[in-house]
Amino acid sequence: MAVVLQSQPFDPGQLLGGFCPNRRETGAVASFTGLARAEHGAALTLELEAYPGFTDAAIEAMAAGAAKRFDLQDWLIVHRTGPIAPGEAIVFVATAAGHRRAAFEACDHLMDWLKSRAPFWKKEHGPDGARWIEPTDHDRRDAARWDDPFFDTPAERAAQDD
Amino acid sequence: MAVVLQSQPFDPGQLLGGFCPNRRETGAVASFTGLARAEHGAALTLELEAYPGFTDAAIEAMAAGAAKRFDLQDWLIVHRTGPIAPGEAIVFVATAAGHRRAAFEACDHLMDWLKSRAPFWKKEHGPDGARWIEPTDHDRRDAARWDDPFFDTPAERAAQDD
Amino acid sequence: MARVLLFGRLADVAGWRERTIEAASLSALRTALATADPGLGEALAGPSVQAAVDKALVRGDAALTPASEVAFLPPMSGG
Amino acid sequence: MARVLLFGRLADVAGWRERTIEAASLSALRTALATADPGLGEALAGPSVQAAVDKALVRGDAALTPASEVAFLPPMSGG
């Protein structure tokens, strides 16, 4: 159970390789790797800013809550900061649980939160200059799926919505 | 896009490490690793039987359909056969897409199908002998979430169910 | 003649996994297997057991040639 | 006195990321910043900009000491 913020590139394979071994009661490990897209030339570099001590504490608190909610056995979140080239990994999330539904939902939930609510600031440098990227409405809706404490899963929540 | 059936143990980290690089327009890679649980001593070995030529063809056809449905850029499925010790990986699924929702849903969908409908036969050897394991009702319900062609996502399907 | 393969618990019931058996059709093969081993015959007759001829699932009967491969498949359970 | 940190587009607006500024409270700091740079003052007044004192989010006003660290945070966008 760890949050790592780092400016150096990381290898998602190495992280998953370190996360999986020596588990005797883990049936399921889900992982997500977010990569920087080139956007067909429109994105030359992505630049991510964090607030050390604040960003990692916010992620840690959020992940601890998700671990409790989904009964996770373990989790790992690694996030790049600084300039990131197309094709490089931005974020890696792994979750370990007894069964696959919990591992998948927790990983999905952590990513929705990271995409729209984690304290990062993201700038895209393209051929026509730089622009700050803020969460889309879609990102906000994805994150809001997990907000209602009365519903445990996105499916249950969706069932109630209509 | 490949299906691999193998009796040798595999390292999920190595598979993810090989899957992620050299992608310029992939924003999202989801992965799932299924591990053999010790069940607190009740499971000494898991034994998986496949029908070579039939099992891989069925997985290939199913994955090709999922790739189209979720607009995947790439996918990889590796599945162990033969005796598997607790803690070892049984199955690895990775999906690559432009955005995270498609990568997550495709990976989830492939795993639901693999758990309940893929042509494998599974025997658990425990201290009191061996028993064949067949899909649970829960596994069947999970797989059925994806059956209705009118609904694209589990959330939409659940919304309709109530 | 056909090469017959049994999977999962069917192989445990029969005590073998692969045999070559004389039969001109899938139904004749089922009869021959049930005659030689009534326990296996009963296991094969279950509604959840599927048959594949040359790696394609078959419902109902099918003609067999000496080169045919017939597989009997109990309920599947992946991952 | 407080150590002031600007994140994201706020640092672009101001042209700096970190400064030490004389102020006894968060509201006094906001006034001092807006007086020195009206453009920054306007950016900081937006409803989507949050303030943190010593790495804890603060709504309303807060007293500052010489050791305080104040951060202004525009809308966040992770992953």
Short mmCIF file of C-alpha atoms in Angstrom, two decimals:
data_model
loop_
_atom_site.label_atom_id
_atom_site.label_comp_id
_atom_site.label_asym_id
_atom_site.label_seq_id
_atom_site.Cartn_x
_atom_site.Cartn_y
_atom_site.Cartn_z
CA MET A 1 0.00 0.00 0.00
CA ALA A 2 1.98 2.92 -1.28
CA VAL A 3 1.74 6.17 -3.23
CA VAL A 4 4.80 7.16 -5.23
CA LEU A 5 5.17 10.50 -7.06
CA GLN A 6 8.22 10.56 -9.31
CA SER A 7 9.65 12.63 -12.12
CA GLN A 8 11.59 9.69 -13.63
CA PRO A 9 9.86 7.44 -16.20
CA PHE A 10 8.67 4.08 -14.85
CA ASP A 11 8.01 0.67 -16.38
CA PRO A 12 4.44 -0.56 -15.65
CA GLY A 13 5.60 -4.14 -16.23
CA GLN A 14 8.23 -3.87 -13.52
CA LEU A 15 5.64 -2.44 -11.12
CA LEU A 16 3.12 -5.25 -11.81
CA GLY A 17 5.96 -7.79 -11.63
CA GLY A 18 6.82 -6.54 -8.15
CA PHE A 19 3.18 -6.40 -7.04
CA CYS A 20 1.96 -9.92 -7.90
CA PRO A 21 4.37 -12.39 -6.25
CA ASN A 22 4.11 -13.98 -2.82
CA ARG A 23 0.34 -13.79 -2.50
CA ARG A 24 -1.37 -16.97 -1.34
CA GLU A 25 -4.94 -15.69 -0.87
CA THR A 26 -5.13 -13.09 -3.66
CA GLY A 27 -7.25 -14.32 -6.54
CA ALA A 28 -7.31 -11.10 -8.51
CA VAL A 29 -4.91 -8.31 -9.43
CA ALA A 30 -6.29 -5.53 -11.63
CA SER A 31 -4.04 -2.85 -13.02
CA PHE A 32 -4.41 0.30 -15.03
CA THR A 33 -1.69 2.18 -16.88
CA GLY A 34 -2.40 5.63 -18.27
CA LEU A 35 -0.14 6.58 -21.18
CA ALA A 36 0.48 10.00 -22.75
CA ARG A 37 -1.11 10.14 -26.21
CA ALA A 38 0.58 11.93 -29.10
CA GLU A 39 -2.88 13.08 -30.33
CA HIS A 40 -1.51 12.64 -33.86
CA GLY A 41 1.11 15.33 -33.36
CA ALA A 42 -1.06 17.78 -31.41
CA ALA A 43 0.54 16.84 -28.09
CA LEU A 44 4.32 17.10 -27.96
CA THR A 45 4.76 16.96 -24.20
CA LEU A 46 2.49 16.68 -21.20
CA GLU A 47 3.58 18.49 -18.07
CA LEU A 48 2.24 17.45 -14.69
CA GLU A 49 2.57 19.48 -11.55
CA ALA A 50 1.98 18.10 -8.07
CA TYR A 51 2.11 19.71 -4.61
CA PRO A 52 4.43 17.39 -2.70
CA GLY A 53 3.15 16.55 0.75
CA PHE A 54 -0.39 17.58 -0.24
CA THR A 55 -0.93 15.56 -3.42
CA ASP A 56 0.47 12.32 -2.02
CA ALA A 57 -1.44 12.74 1.26
CA ALA A 58 -4.72 13.26 -0.67
CA ILE A 59 -4.09 10.13 -2.79
CA GLU A 60 -3.13 8.09 0.27
CA ALA A 61 -6.32 9.08 2.11
CA MET A 62 -8.50 8.37 -0.90
CA ALA A 63 -6.87 4.96 -1.56
CA ALA A 64 -7.18 3.95 2.09
CA GLY A 65 -10.92 4.64 1.89
CA ALA A 66 -11.24 2.64 -1.33
CA ALA A 67 -9.26 -0.23 0.19
CA LYS A 68 -11.75 -0.41 3.04
CA ARG A 69 -14.81 -0.06 0.79
CA PHE A 70 -13.68 -2.79 -1.63
CA ASP A 71 -11.92 -4.95 0.96
CA LEU A 72 -8.60 -4.74 -0.89
CA GLN A 73 -5.66 -6.79 0.28
CA ASP A 74 -3.17 -4.39 -1.26
CA TRP A 75 -2.81 -1.46 -3.67
CA LEU A 76 -0.10 0.55 -5.39
CA ILE A 77 -0.32 3.95 -7.09
CA VAL A 78 2.61 5.45 -8.99
CA HIS A 79 2.23 8.85 -10.67
CA ARG A 80 4.66 10.78 -12.85
CA THR A 81 5.27 14.50 -12.44
CA GLY A 82 7.13 16.94 -14.70
CA PRO A 83 7.40 16.68 -18.49
CA ILE A 84 6.11 13.41 -20.05
CA ALA A 85 6.63 12.40 -23.69
CA PRO A 86 3.97 10.63 -25.83
CA GLY A 87 3.94 6.90 -25.18
CA GLU A 88 5.32 7.25 -21.65
CA ALA A 89 3.32 6.07 -18.63
CA ILE A 90 1.66 8.81 -16.56
CA VAL A 91 -0.05 6.74 -13.89
CA PHE A 92 -0.09 3.13 -12.71
CA VAL A 93 -2.69 1.69 -10.34
CA ALA A 94 -2.75 -1.92 -9.12
CA THR A 95 -5.29 -3.48 -6.75
CA ALA A 96 -5.25 -6.93 -5.13
CA ALA A 97 -8.35 -8.67 -3.79
CA GLY A 98 -9.74 -12.13 -3.14
CA HIS A 99 -12.03 -11.97 -6.16
CA ARG A 100 -12.04 -10.12 -9.46
CA ARG A 101 -15.10 -7.86 -9.08
CA ALA A 102 -13.57 -6.02 -6.10
CA ALA A 103 -10.17 -5.68 -7.78
CA PHE A 104 -11.71 -4.29 -11.01
CA GLU A 105 -14.13 -1.90 -9.32
CA ALA A 106 -11.51 -0.54 -6.92
CA CYS A 107 -9.04 0.06 -9.77
CA ASP A 108 -11.74 1.74 -11.89
CA HIS A 109 -12.82 3.88 -8.93
CA LEU A 110 -9.25 4.95 -8.08
CA MET A 111 -8.64 5.95 -11.71
CA ASP A 112 -11.90 7.95 -11.94
CA TRP A 113 -10.88 9.84 -8.83
CA LEU A 114 -7.29 10.38 -9.98
CA LYS A 115 -8.51 11.70 -13.35
CA SER A 116 -10.87 14.33 -11.99
CA ARG A 117 -10.13 15.05 -8.34
CA ALA A 118 -6.49 14.31 -7.52
CA PRO A 119 -4.39 17.43 -6.88
CA PHE A 120 -2.45 17.58 -10.14
CA TRP A 121 -2.25 20.32 -12.73
CA LYS A 122 -1.73 19.27 -16.30
CA LYS A 123 -0.39 21.31 -19.22
CA GLU A 124 -0.24 20.08 -22.78
CA HIS A 125 2.53 21.51 -24.97
CA GLY A 126 1.64 21.27 -28.67
CA PRO A 127 2.92 22.78 -31.91
CA ASP A 128 0.67 25.85 -31.35
CA GLY A 129 1.72 26.50 -27.77
CA ALA A 130 0.66 25.24 -24.33
CA ARG A 131 -2.74 24.87 -22.68
CA TRP A 132 -3.89 23.79 -19.24
CA ILE A 133 -6.14 20.73 -19.21
CA GLU A 134 -9.01 20.56 -16.73
CA PRO A 135 -11.28 17.56 -16.11
CA THR A 136 -14.01 17.06 -18.71
CA ASP A 137 -17.68 16.76 -17.84
CA HIS A 138 -17.30 13.09 -18.70
CA ASP A 139 -14.47 12.72 -16.16
CA ARG A 140 -16.64 14.42 -13.52
CA ARG A 141 -19.59 12.12 -14.24
CA ASP A 142 -17.31 9.07 -14.06
CA ALA A 143 -16.04 10.15 -10.66
CA ALA A 144 -19.54 10.97 -9.41
CA ARG A 145 -20.66 7.37 -10.05
CA TRP A 146 -18.94 6.41 -6.80
CA ASP A 147 -20.21 9.23 -4.59
CA ASP A 148 -23.51 7.93 -3.22
CA PRO A 149 -22.84 5.96 -0.06
CA PHE A 150 -26.12 4.05 -0.41
CA PHE A 151 -25.01 2.25 -3.56
CA ASP A 152 -22.00 -0.02 -3.57
CA THR A 153 -21.43 -0.52 -7.28
CA PRO A 154 -21.82 1.50 -10.47
CA ALA A 155 -24.42 -1.02 -11.66
CA GLU A 156 -26.57 -0.56 -8.57
CA ARG A 157 -26.22 3.19 -8.82
CA ALA A 158 -27.18 3.15 -12.50
CA ALA A 159 -30.18 0.96 -11.71
CA GLN A 160 -31.37 3.62 -9.31
CA ASP A 161 -30.68 6.55 -11.65
CA ASP A 162 -33.31 5.62 -14.21
CA MET B 1 -3.66 -9.48 -30.52
CA ALA B 2 -2.78 -12.96 -29.40
CA VAL B 3 -3.98 -15.91 -27.35
CA VAL B 4 -1.32 -18.03 -25.68
CA LEU B 5 -2.02 -21.30 -23.83
CA GLN B 6 1.01 -22.53 -21.94
CA SER B 7 1.88 -25.06 -19.26
CA GLN B 8 4.95 -23.09 -18.06
CA PRO B 9 4.49 -20.43 -15.36
CA PHE B 10 4.49 -16.85 -16.61
CA ASP B 11 5.33 -13.47 -15.10
CA PRO B 12 2.42 -10.97 -15.45
CA GLY B 13 4.90 -8.10 -15.09
CA GLN B 14 6.91 -9.28 -18.07
CA LEU B 15 3.71 -9.57 -20.13
CA LEU B 16 2.54 -6.05 -19.23
CA GLY B 17 6.08 -4.76 -19.78
CA GLY B 18 6.00 -6.15 -23.30
CA PHE B 19 2.48 -4.90 -24.00
CA CYS B 20 2.77 -1.19 -23.08
CA PRO B 21 5.72 0.22 -25.05
CA ASN B 22 5.69 1.86 -28.48
CA ARG B 23 2.11 3.14 -28.35
CA ARG B 24 1.62 6.74 -29.38
CA GLU B 25 -2.20 6.90 -29.42
CA THR B 26 -3.04 4.50 -26.57
CA GLY B 27 -4.23 6.37 -23.51
CA ALA B 28 -5.26 3.35 -21.45
CA VAL B 29 -3.99 -0.15 -20.75
CA ALA B 30 -6.05 -2.26 -18.35
CA SER B 31 -4.83 -5.62 -17.16
CA PHE B 32 -6.13 -8.44 -15.06
CA THR B 33 -4.11 -11.24 -13.48
CA GLY B 34 -5.90 -14.22 -11.95
CA LEU B 35 -3.85 -15.99 -9.28
CA ALA B 36 -4.38 -19.43 -7.73
CA ARG B 37 -5.49 -19.03 -4.12
CA ALA B 38 -4.30 -21.40 -1.40
CA GLU B 39 -7.78 -21.19 0.22
CA HIS B 40 -5.97 -21.38 3.59
CA GLY B 41 -4.61 -24.84 2.82
CA ALA B 42 -7.75 -26.26 1.20
CA ALA B 43 -6.28 -25.91 -2.31
CA LEU B 44 -2.93 -27.58 -2.84
CA THR B 45 -2.89 -27.53 -6.65
CA LEU B 46 -5.20 -26.34 -9.38
CA GLU B 47 -5.23 -28.36 -12.58
CA LEU B 48 -6.47 -26.80 -15.79
CA GLU B 49 -7.28 -28.76 -18.90
CA ALA B 50 -7.70 -27.17 -22.34
CA TYR B 51 -8.58 -28.63 -25.74
CA PRO B 52 -5.77 -27.32 -27.96
CA GLY B 53 -7.06 -26.00 -31.28
CA PHE B 54 -10.58 -25.63 -29.85
CA THR B 55 -9.94 -23.63 -26.67
CA ASP B 56 -7.58 -21.11 -28.29
CA ALA B 57 -9.89 -20.72 -31.33
CA ALA B 58 -12.86 -20.01 -29.02
CA ILE B 59 -10.89 -17.41 -27.04
CA GLU B 60 -9.58 -15.80 -30.24
CA ALA B 61 -13.10 -15.49 -31.70
CA MET B 62 -14.50 -14.07 -28.48
CA ALA B 63 -11.66 -11.56 -28.07
CA ALA B 64 -11.97 -10.42 -31.70
CA GLY B 65 -15.65 -9.66 -31.05
CA ALA B 66 -14.83 -7.75 -27.85
CA ALA B 67 -12.09 -5.81 -29.64
CA LYS B 68 -14.63 -4.63 -32.20
CA ARG B 69 -17.33 -3.87 -29.62
CA PHE B 70 -15.01 -1.82 -27.40
CA ASP B 71 -12.86 -0.41 -30.22
CA LEU B 72 -9.68 -1.90 -28.74
CA GLN B 73 -6.34 -1.06 -30.29
CA ASP B 74 -4.77 -4.27 -28.98
CA TRP B 75 -5.27 -7.14 -26.55
CA LEU B 76 -3.33 -10.08 -25.12
CA ILE B 77 -4.61 -13.19 -23.34
CA VAL B 78 -2.26 -15.71 -21.74
CA HIS B 79 -3.70 -18.75 -19.96
CA ARG B 80 -1.94 -21.49 -18.01
CA THR B 81 -2.83 -25.15 -18.43
CA GLY B 82 -1.78 -28.17 -16.35
CA PRO B 83 -1.00 -28.11 -12.61
CA ILE B 84 -0.78 -24.65 -10.99
CA ALA B 85 0.49 -23.99 -7.46
CA PRO B 86 -1.05 -21.41 -5.06
CA GLY B 87 0.24 -17.91 -5.78
CA GLU B 88 0.99 -18.67 -9.43
CA ALA B 89 -0.75 -16.78 -12.22
CA ILE B 90 -3.54 -18.64 -14.04
CA VAL B 91 -4.63 -16.02 -16.54
CA PHE B 92 -3.46 -12.63 -17.78
CA VAL B 93 -5.59 -10.27 -19.88
CA ALA B 94 -4.42 -6.88 -21.16
CA THR B 95 -6.44 -4.42 -23.25
CA ALA B 96 -5.29 -1.21 -24.96
CA ALA B 97 -7.66 1.59 -25.98
CA GLY B 98 -7.71 5.31 -26.56
CA HIS B 99 -9.54 5.97 -23.29
CA ARG B 100 -9.88 4.20 -19.97
CA ARG B 101 -13.57 3.26 -19.95
CA ALA B 102 -13.20 1.03 -23.04
CA ALA B 103 -10.00 -0.58 -21.75
CA PHE B 104 -11.57 -1.36 -18.34
CA GLU B 105 -14.89 -2.64 -19.69
CA ALA B 106 -13.26 -4.84 -22.33
CA CYS B 107 -10.89 -6.38 -19.77
CA ASP B 108 -13.76 -6.97 -17.32
CA HIS B 109 -15.88 -8.49 -20.09
CA LEU B 110 -13.11 -10.80 -21.32
CA MET B 111 -12.52 -12.03 -17.76
CA ASP B 112 -16.23 -12.68 -17.12
CA TRP B 113 -16.35 -14.74 -20.29
CA LEU B 114 -13.12 -16.60 -19.54
CA LYS B 115 -14.37 -17.44 -16.03
CA SER B 116 -17.67 -18.98 -17.06
CA ARG B 117 -17.66 -19.83 -20.76
CA ALA B 118 -14.12 -20.49 -22.00
CA PRO B 119 -13.44 -24.15 -22.80
CA PHE B 120 -11.34 -25.08 -19.79
CA TRP B 121 -11.89 -27.76 -17.16
CA LYS B 122 -10.62 -27.06 -13.70
CA LYS B 123 -9.82 -29.51 -10.92
CA GLU B 124 -8.82 -28.52 -7.42
CA HIS B 125 -6.56 -30.92 -5.54
CA GLY B 126 -6.89 -30.46 -1.77
CA PRO B 127 -5.91 -32.39 1.35
CA ASP B 128 -9.18 -34.39 1.11
CA GLY B 129 -8.84 -35.30 -2.56
CA ALA B 130 -9.75 -33.66 -5.86
CA ARG B 131 -12.91 -32.00 -7.13
CA TRP B 132 -13.97 -30.49 -10.45
CA ILE B 133 -14.89 -26.81 -10.28
CA GLU B 134 -17.73 -25.53 -12.42
CA PRO B 135 -18.81 -21.90 -12.86
CA THR B 136 -20.83 -20.49 -9.96
CA ASP B 137 -24.20 -18.80 -10.43
CA HIS B 138 -22.38 -15.57 -9.69
CA ASP B 139 -19.92 -16.23 -12.55
CA ARG B 140 -22.84 -16.92 -14.89
CA ARG B 141 -24.61 -13.72 -13.89
CA ASP B 142 -21.40 -11.74 -14.39
CA ALA B 143 -21.02 -13.13 -17.91
CA ALA B 144 -24.69 -12.56 -18.73
CA ARG B 145 -24.29 -8.82 -18.04
CA TRP B 146 -22.71 -8.51 -21.49
CA ASP B 147 -25.19 -10.60 -23.48
CA ASP B 148 -27.88 -8.15 -24.51
CA PRO B 149 -26.92 -6.53 -27.80
CA PHE B 150 -29.19 -3.55 -27.12
CA PHE B 151 -27.13 -2.38 -24.15
CA ASP B 152 -23.52 -1.41 -24.54
CA THR B 153 -22.37 -1.25 -20.96
CA PRO B 154 -23.14 -3.02 -17.68
CA ALA B 155 -24.43 0.28 -16.28
CA GLU B 156 -26.93 0.71 -19.11
CA ARG B 157 -28.00 -2.89 -18.80
CA ALA B 158 -28.46 -2.56 -15.04
CA ALA B 159 -30.48 0.62 -15.56
CA GLN B 160 -32.85 -1.35 -17.76
CA ASP B 161 -33.07 -4.35 -15.43
CA ASP B 162 -34.94 -2.50 -12.68
CA MET C 1 -13.78 -45.13 -36.78
CA ALA C 2 -13.14 -41.97 -34.85
CA ARG C 3 -10.60 -40.56 -32.45
CA VAL C 4 -12.56 -39.91 -29.24
CA LEU C 5 -11.44 -37.39 -26.59
CA LEU C 6 -12.93 -37.02 -23.12
CA PHE C 7 -12.42 -33.85 -21.06
CA GLY C 8 -12.81 -32.88 -17.42
CA ARG C 9 -14.82 -35.19 -15.19
CA LEU C 10 -15.79 -37.39 -18.17
CA ALA C 11 -12.21 -38.72 -18.34
CA ASP C 12 -12.40 -39.51 -14.62
CA VAL C 13 -15.69 -41.39 -15.10
CA ALA C 14 -14.33 -43.42 -18.04
CA GLY C 15 -10.80 -43.94 -16.77
CA TRP C 16 -9.36 -42.87 -20.14
CA ARG C 17 -8.88 -39.66 -22.12
CA GLU C 18 -8.40 -40.76 -25.70
CA ARG C 19 -9.39 -43.84 -27.72
CA THR C 20 -10.04 -44.87 -31.31
CA ILE C 21 -13.53 -46.35 -31.66
CA GLU C 22 -15.43 -47.85 -34.63
CA ALA C 23 -18.57 -45.79 -35.40
CA ALA C 24 -20.16 -44.32 -38.54
CA SER C 25 -22.06 -41.57 -36.75
CA LEU C 26 -22.07 -39.62 -33.50
CA SER C 27 -25.23 -41.44 -32.35
CA ALA C 28 -23.65 -44.83 -33.12
CA LEU C 29 -20.56 -43.74 -31.17
CA ARG C 30 -22.70 -42.74 -28.16
CA THR C 31 -24.42 -46.16 -28.26
CA ALA C 32 -21.08 -47.99 -28.48
CA LEU C 33 -19.65 -46.00 -25.55
CA ALA C 34 -22.77 -46.54 -23.40
CA THR C 35 -22.83 -50.27 -24.15
CA ALA C 36 -19.19 -50.70 -23.14
CA ASP C 37 -19.52 -48.47 -20.05
CA PRO C 38 -23.07 -47.60 -18.83
CA GLY C 39 -21.65 -45.12 -16.29
CA LEU C 40 -19.93 -43.18 -19.07
CA GLY C 41 -23.06 -43.46 -21.22
CA GLU C 42 -25.09 -41.79 -18.49
CA ALA C 43 -22.48 -39.06 -18.00
CA LEU C 44 -22.40 -38.33 -21.74
CA ALA C 45 -26.21 -38.14 -21.94
CA GLY C 46 -26.40 -35.21 -19.50
CA PRO C 47 -27.83 -31.99 -21.05
CA SER C 48 -24.78 -29.98 -20.05
CA VAL C 49 -22.34 -32.18 -21.99
CA GLN C 50 -21.53 -30.87 -25.47
CA ALA C 51 -20.01 -32.78 -28.39
CA ALA C 52 -17.53 -31.39 -30.92
CA VAL C 53 -16.64 -33.04 -34.21
CA ASP C 54 -13.38 -31.86 -35.72
CA LYS C 55 -13.30 -29.02 -33.17
CA ALA C 56 -16.75 -27.65 -34.08
CA LEU C 57 -19.69 -27.99 -31.66
CA VAL C 58 -22.42 -30.31 -32.99
CA ARG C 59 -26.07 -30.50 -31.91
CA GLY C 60 -27.90 -33.70 -32.88
CA ASP C 61 -26.22 -36.33 -35.02
CA ALA C 62 -23.25 -36.18 -37.39
CA ALA C 63 -21.57 -38.62 -39.78
CA LEU C 64 -18.07 -39.73 -38.81
CA THR C 65 -15.15 -40.73 -41.04
CA PRO C 66 -12.02 -42.61 -39.95
CA ALA C 67 -10.28 -39.21 -39.74
CA SER C 68 -12.95 -37.66 -37.46
CA GLU C 69 -12.03 -36.34 -34.04
CA VAL C 70 -14.91 -36.38 -31.55
CA ALA C 71 -14.62 -34.55 -28.23
CA PHE C 72 -17.08 -34.71 -25.33
CA LEU C 73 -17.05 -31.52 -23.27
CA PRO C 74 -18.58 -31.20 -19.78
CA PRO C 75 -19.50 -27.71 -18.45
CA MET C 76 -16.60 -25.33 -19.04
CA SER C 77 -14.89 -23.27 -16.37
CA GLY C 78 -12.10 -20.95 -17.40
CA GLY C 79 -9.71 -18.57 -15.58
CA MET D 1 4.82 36.72 6.50
CA ALA D 2 3.98 33.57 4.61
CA ARG D 3 5.50 31.35 1.97
CA VAL D 4 3.07 31.57 -0.99
CA LEU D 5 2.88 28.86 -3.67
CA LEU D 6 0.96 29.15 -6.95
CA PHE D 7 0.00 26.07 -8.97
CA GLY D 8 -1.13 25.38 -12.53
CA ARG D 9 -2.37 28.34 -14.56
CA LEU D 10 -2.10 30.67 -11.53
CA ALA D 11 1.72 30.56 -11.82
CA ASP D 12 1.42 31.45 -15.52
CA VAL D 13 -0.83 34.41 -14.71
CA ALA D 14 1.50 35.70 -11.98
CA GLY D 15 4.80 34.89 -13.66
CA TRP D 16 6.11 33.31 -10.44
CA ARG D 17 5.56 30.09 -8.46
CA GLU D 18 6.83 30.87 -4.97
CA ARG D 19 7.31 34.06 -2.95
CA THR D 20 7.52 35.18 0.65
CA ILE D 21 4.90 37.85 1.37
CA GLU D 22 4.07 39.90 4.48
CA ALA D 23 0.48 39.13 5.65
CA ALA D 24 -1.16 38.34 9.00
CA SER D 25 -4.16 36.52 7.51
CA LEU D 26 -5.27 34.80 4.34
CA SER D 27 -7.63 37.70 3.51
CA ALA D 28 -4.81 40.21 4.01
CA LEU D 29 -2.61 38.10 1.75
CA ARG D 30 -5.29 38.04 -0.97
CA THR D 31 -5.56 41.84 -0.76
CA ALA D 32 -1.79 42.27 -0.96
CA LEU D 33 -1.55 39.96 -3.98
CA ALA D 34 -4.46 41.68 -5.78
CA THR D 35 -3.02 45.13 -5.11
CA ALA D 36 0.37 44.18 -6.53
CA ASP D 37 -1.13 42.30 -9.51
CA PRO D 38 -4.85 42.86 -10.30
CA GLY D 39 -4.79 40.06 -12.92
CA LEU D 40 -3.60 37.59 -10.29
CA GLY D 41 -6.13 38.97 -7.81
CA GLU D 42 -8.93 38.25 -10.27
CA ALA D 43 -7.63 34.72 -10.99
CA LEU D 44 -7.41 33.96 -7.26
CA ALA D 45 -10.97 35.21 -6.62
CA GLY D 46 -12.53 32.60 -8.95
CA PRO D 47 -14.87 30.15 -7.17
CA SER D 48 -12.93 27.13 -8.47
CA VAL D 49 -9.64 28.22 -6.88
CA GLN D 50 -9.00 26.65 -3.47
CA ALA D 51 -6.55 27.77 -0.81
CA ALA D 52 -4.51 25.51 1.47
CA VAL D 53 -2.68 26.65 4.59
CA ASP D 54 0.06 24.29 5.75
CA LYS D 55 -1.24 21.68 3.29
CA ALA D 56 -4.83 21.70 4.62
CA LEU D 57 -7.67 23.19 2.55
CA VAL D 58 -9.17 26.31 4.11
CA ARG D 59 -12.55 27.90 3.48
CA GLY D 60 -12.92 31.53 4.54
CA ASP D 61 -10.15 33.29 6.41
CA ALA D 62 -7.21 31.97 8.43
CA ALA D 63 -4.47 33.56 10.53
CA LEU D 64 -0.95 33.28 9.16
CA THR D 65 2.36 33.08 11.02
CA PRO D 66 5.83 33.66 9.52
CA ALA D 67 6.13 29.86 9.19
CA SER D 68 2.83 29.47 7.28
CA GLU D 69 2.79 27.95 3.82
CA VAL D 70 -0.14 29.13 1.66
CA ALA D 71 -0.95 27.39 -1.62
CA PHE D 72 -3.49 28.54 -4.22
CA LEU D 73 -4.89 25.62 -6.19
CA PRO D 74 -6.80 25.96 -9.48
CA PRO D 75 -9.12 23.09 -10.59
CA MET D 76 -7.29 19.79 -10.27
CA SER D 77 -6.78 17.30 -13.07
CA GLY D 78 -4.96 14.07 -12.31
CA GLY D 79 -3.90 11.01 -14.33
#
